Structure formats: C-alpha cells, structure tokens
C-alpha cells in the first residue's frame, strides 16, 4: 500500500458537525474502499485537518476522497507521499544518470 495525505478544509458550516462519530465514519469509509486509516491531526493555517491514509492505488484514494467529501461536507486534497529515504535514493540515481540531460548549471 502507498501512503497518502488528505488535507481537509471546512466549508459551509461543516465544522459544526465535527465529532469523533464523523471521524470514525471516515475510518469506516477508508476501510470500505480498501484503504487503511493511519492518523489524523487538526491544523491551524491553510488546512484544517490532515489525515495519513494508505491506499493500494490512486483510483482508490480518489474514490475515498469523494466519499469523505460526501460524508463531511469538507473539501479534500489528496497527495501521494514517498518515504524520504526512498526519495533520496531515486533522486540520487536520477542525478547520476548520464541518459538524463542537464540543461542548466546545477552547481
């Protein structure tokens, strides 16, 4: 399964219905769509909620985001995530590939 972060923003009074029951319903929906709900945090700033979830693919993540929108009345932005150690490995691999041209001075 791949990791995704789902960023939620309250819209049209959806904050008034915030509750552990609604959060648990989102967990159930995640499981229903074949995902795994890992954790969720309330934020200050541009986004109100961020949830870490695991999904088998993008299509499943998108379906779940639509279902969460239907359930919560919130806007959701879904972003796939890669472990930084994996990112470091493939970024180093790409930067050292001769087949990929460099069009500017990177030093």
Coordinates of N, CA and C in Angstrom, one line a residue:
X1 N 0.8 -1.2 0.0 CA 0.0 0.0 0.0 C 0.9 1.2 0.0
X2 N 0.4 2.3 -0.6 CA 1.1 3.5 -0.7 C 0.5 4.5 0.3
X3 N 1.3 5.5 0.8 CA 0.9 6.5 1.7 C 0.3 7.7 1.0
X4 N -0.7 8.2 1.5 CA -1.3 9.5 1.0 C -1.6 10.4 2.2
X5 N -1.6 11.7 2.0 CA -2.0 12.6 3.0 C -3.3 13.3 2.4
X6 N -4.3 13.4 3.2 CA -5.6 14.0 2.8 C -5.7 15.3 3.6
X7 N -5.7 16.4 2.9 CA -5.8 17.7 3.5 C -7.3 18.2 3.5
X8 N -7.9 18.5 4.6 CA -9.3 18.9 4.6 C -9.5 20.3 5.0
X9 N -10.5 20.9 4.4 CA -10.8 22.3 4.7 C -12.3 22.4 5.0
X10 N -12.7 23.0 6.1 CA -14.1 23.1 6.4 C -14.8 24.1 5.5
X11 N -16.0 23.7 5.0 CA -16.8 24.6 4.1 C -18.2 24.6 4.5
X12 N -18.8 25.7 4.3 CA -20.3 25.9 4.5 C -20.8 25.3 5.9
X13 N -20.1 25.6 6.9 CA -20.5 25.2 8.3 C -20.2 23.8 8.6
X14 N -19.4 23.1 7.8 CA -19.1 21.7 8.1 C -18.4 21.5 9.4
X15 N -17.8 22.5 10.0 CA -17.1 22.4 11.3 C -18.1 22.1 12.4
X16 N -19.3 22.6 12.3 CA -20.3 22.4 13.3 C -20.6 20.9 13.5
X17 N -20.4 20.1 12.5 CA -20.6 18.6 12.7 C -19.4 17.8 13.0
X18 N -18.3 18.5 13.3 CA -17.0 17.8 13.7 C -17.3 17.0 14.9
X19 N -16.9 15.7 14.9 CA -17.1 14.8 16.1 C -16.3 13.5 15.9
X20 N -16.2 12.8 17.0 CA -15.5 11.5 16.9 C -16.3 10.6 16.0
X21 N -17.7 10.7 16.0 CA -18.5 9.9 15.2 C -18.2 10.0 13.7
X22 N -18.1 11.3 13.3 CA -17.8 11.6 11.9 C -16.4 11.1 11.5
X23 N -15.5 11.3 12.4 CA -14.1 10.8 12.2 C -14.1 9.3 12.0
X24 N -14.9 8.6 12.9 CA -15.0 7.1 12.8 C -15.7 6.7 11.5
X25 N -16.6 7.5 11.1 CA -17.3 7.2 9.8 C -16.3 7.2 8.7
X26 N -15.4 8.3 8.7 CA -14.3 8.4 7.7 C -13.4 7.2 7.7
X27 N -13.1 6.7 8.9 CA -12.3 5.5 9.1 C -13.0 4.3 8.4
X28 N -14.3 4.2 8.7 CA -15.0 3.0 8.1 C -15.0 3.1 6.6
X29 N -15.2 4.4 6.0 CA -15.3 4.6 4.6 C -13.9 4.2 4.0
X30 N -12.8 4.6 4.7 CA -11.5 4.2 4.2 C -11.3 2.7 4.1
X31 N -11.7 2.0 5.1 CA -11.7 0.5 5.1 C -12.6 -0.1 4.0
X32 N -13.8 0.5 3.8 CA -14.7 0.1 2.8 C -14.1 0.1 1.4
X33 N -13.3 1.2 1.2 CA -12.6 1.3 -0.1 C -11.3 0.7 -0.2
X34 N -10.9 -0.2 0.8 CA -9.7 -0.9 0.7 C -8.5 -0.2 1.2
X35 N -8.7 0.9 1.9 CA -7.6 1.6 2.5 C -7.4 1.4 4.0
X36 N -6.4 2.0 4.5 CA -6.1 1.9 5.9 C -5.9 3.3 6.5
X37 N -6.7 3.7 7.5 CA -6.6 5.0 8.1 C -5.5 4.9 9.2
X38 N -4.5 5.8 9.0 CA -3.3 5.7 9.9 C -3.5 6.7 11.1
X39 N -3.7 8.0 10.8 CA -3.8 9.0 11.8 C -4.4 10.3 11.2
X40 N -4.8 11.2 12.1 CA -5.4 12.4 11.7 C -5.0 13.5 12.7
X41 N -4.8 14.7 12.2 CA -4.4 15.9 13.0 C -5.3 17.1 12.6
X42 N -5.6 17.9 13.6 CA -6.2 19.2 13.4 C -5.1 20.2 13.2
X43 N -5.2 21.2 12.3 CA -4.2 22.2 12.0 C -4.7 23.6 12.2
X44 N -3.7 24.5 12.3 CA -4.0 25.9 12.1 C -3.3 26.4 10.8
X45 N -4.0 27.2 10.1 CA -3.4 27.7 8.8 C -4.3 27.4 7.6
X46 N -3.6 27.1 6.5 CA -4.4 26.9 5.2 C -5.3 25.7 5.3
X47 N -4.9 24.7 5.9 CA -5.8 23.5 6.0 C -6.2 23.3 7.4
X48 N -7.4 22.7 7.6 CA -8.0 22.5 9.0 C -7.7 21.1 9.5
X49 N -7.6 20.1 8.6 CA -7.4 18.7 9.0 C -6.3 18.1 8.1
X50 N -5.5 17.2 8.6 CA -4.6 16.4 7.7 C -4.7 15.0 8.2
X51 N -4.9 14.1 7.3 CA -5.1 12.6 7.7 C -4.0 11.8 6.8
X52 N -3.4 10.9 7.5 CA -2.5 10.0 6.8 C -3.2 8.7 6.6
X53 N -3.3 8.3 5.3 CA -4.0 7.0 5.0 C -3.2 6.3 4.0
X54 N -3.4 5.0 3.9 CA -2.7 4.1 3.0 C -3.8 3.5 2.0
X55 N -3.4 3.6 0.7 CA -4.3 3.0 -0.3 C -3.5 2.2 -1.3
X56 N -4.2 1.2 -1.9 CA -3.4 0.4 -2.9 C -3.1 1.1 -4.2
X57 N -3.9 2.2 -4.5 CA -3.6 2.9 -5.8 C -4.3 4.3 -5.8
X58 N -4.1 5.1 -6.8 CA -4.6 6.4 -6.9 C -6.2 6.4 -7.1
X59 N -6.7 5.5 -7.8 CA -8.1 5.4 -8.0 C -8.9 5.2 -6.7
X60 N -8.3 4.3 -5.9 CA -8.9 4.0 -4.6 C -8.9 5.3 -3.7
X61 N -7.8 6.0 -3.7 CA -7.6 7.2 -3.0 C -8.6 8.3 -3.4
X62 N -8.8 8.4 -4.7 CA -9.7 9.4 -5.2 C -11.2 9.0 -4.9
X63 N -11.5 7.8 -5.0 CA -12.9 7.3 -4.6 C -13.1 7.7 -3.1
X64 N -12.2 7.4 -2.3 CA -12.3 7.7 -0.9 C -12.4 9.2 -0.6
X65 N -11.7 10.0 -1.3 CA -11.8 11.4 -1.1 C -13.2 11.9 -1.5
X66 N -13.8 11.4 -2.5 CA -15.1 11.8 -2.9 C -16.1 11.3 -1.8
X67 N -15.9 10.1 -1.3 CA -16.8 9.6 -0.2 C -16.6 10.5 1.0
X68 N -15.4 10.9 1.4 CA -15.2 11.7 2.5 C -15.9 13.1 2.3
X69 N -15.8 13.6 1.1 CA -16.5 14.9 0.8 C -18.0 14.7 1.1
X70 N -18.6 13.7 0.6 CA -20.0 13.4 0.7 C -20.4 13.3 2.2
X71 N -19.5 12.6 3.0 CA -19.8 12.4 4.4 C -19.6 13.6 5.3
X72 N -18.6 14.4 4.9 CA -18.2 15.5 5.8 C -18.6 16.9 5.4
X73 N -18.9 17.1 4.1 CA -19.1 18.4 3.5 C -17.9 19.2 3.4
X74 N -16.7 18.6 3.6 CA -15.4 19.3 3.6 C -14.8 19.1 2.2
X75 N -13.9 20.1 1.8 CA -13.1 19.9 0.6 C -11.9 19.1 1.0
X76 N -11.5 18.2 0.2 CA -10.3 17.3 0.5 C -9.3 17.4 -0.7
X77 N -8.1 17.6 -0.4 CA -7.0 17.5 -1.4 C -6.2 16.3 -1.0
X78 N -6.0 15.4 -1.9 CA -5.3 14.1 -1.7 C -3.9 14.2 -2.4
X79 N -2.9 13.9 -1.6 CA -1.5 13.9 -2.1 C -0.8 12.6 -1.8
X80 N -0.2 11.9 -2.8 CA 0.6 10.7 -2.6 C 1.9 11.2 -1.9
X81 N 2.4 10.3 -1.1 CA 3.7 10.6 -0.4 C 4.7 9.4 -0.6
X82 N 5.9 9.8 -0.6 CA 7.0 8.8 -0.7 C 7.9 9.0 0.5
X83 N 8.3 7.9 1.1 CA 9.2 8.0 2.2 C 10.5 8.7 1.8
X84 N 11.0 9.6 2.6 CA 12.1 10.4 2.2 C 13.4 9.6 1.9
X85 N 13.6 8.5 2.6 CA 14.7 7.6 2.3 C 14.6 7.1 0.8
X86 N 13.4 6.7 0.4 CA 13.2 6.2 -1.0 C 13.5 7.4 -1.9
X87 N 12.9 8.5 -1.6 CA 13.1 9.7 -2.4 C 14.6 10.0 -2.6
X88 N 15.3 10.0 -1.5 CA 16.8 10.3 -1.6 C 17.5 9.3 -2.5
X89 N 17.1 8.0 -2.4 CA 17.7 7.0 -3.3 C 17.5 7.3 -4.8
X90 N 16.2 7.5 -5.1 CA 15.9 7.6 -6.6 C 16.3 9.0 -7.1
X91 N 16.3 10.0 -6.2 CA 16.8 11.3 -6.7 C 18.3 11.2 -7.0
X92 N 19.0 10.6 -6.1 CA 20.5 10.4 -6.4 C 20.7 9.6 -7.6
X93 N 19.9 8.5 -7.8 CA 20.0 7.7 -9.0 C 19.8 8.6 -10.3
X94 N 18.7 9.4 -10.3 CA 18.4 10.2 -11.5 C 19.5 11.2 -11.7
X95 N 20.0 11.9 -10.7 CA 21.0 12.9 -10.9 C 22.3 12.3 -11.4
X96 N 22.5 11.0 -11.2 CA 23.8 10.4 -11.7 C 23.6 9.6 -13.0
X97 N 22.4 9.7 -13.6 CA 22.2 9.0 -14.9 C 22.7 9.9 -16.0
X98 N 23.5 9.3 -16.8 CA 24.0 10.1 -18.0 C 23.0 10.2 -19.1
X99 N 22.0 9.4 -19.1 CA 20.9 9.4 -20.1 C 20.0 10.6 -19.9
X100 N 20.0 11.2 -18.7 CA 19.2 12.4 -18.5 C 20.0 13.7 -18.7
X101 N 19.7 14.5 -19.7 CA 20.5 15.7 -19.9 C 20.3 16.8 -18.8
X102 N 21.3 17.5 -18.6 CA 21.3 18.7 -17.7 C 21.3 19.9 -18.6
X103 N 20.3 20.8 -18.5 CA 20.2 21.9 -19.3 C 20.6 23.2 -18.6
X104 N 21.0 23.1 -17.4 CA 21.5 24.3 -16.6 C 22.6 23.9 -15.7
X105 N 23.3 24.9 -15.2 CA 24.4 24.7 -14.2 C 23.8 24.4 -12.9
X106 N 23.9 23.2 -12.3 CA 23.3 22.8 -11.1 C 24.3 23.0 -9.9
X107 N 25.5 23.5 -10.1 CA 26.4 23.7 -9.0 C 26.2 24.9 -8.3

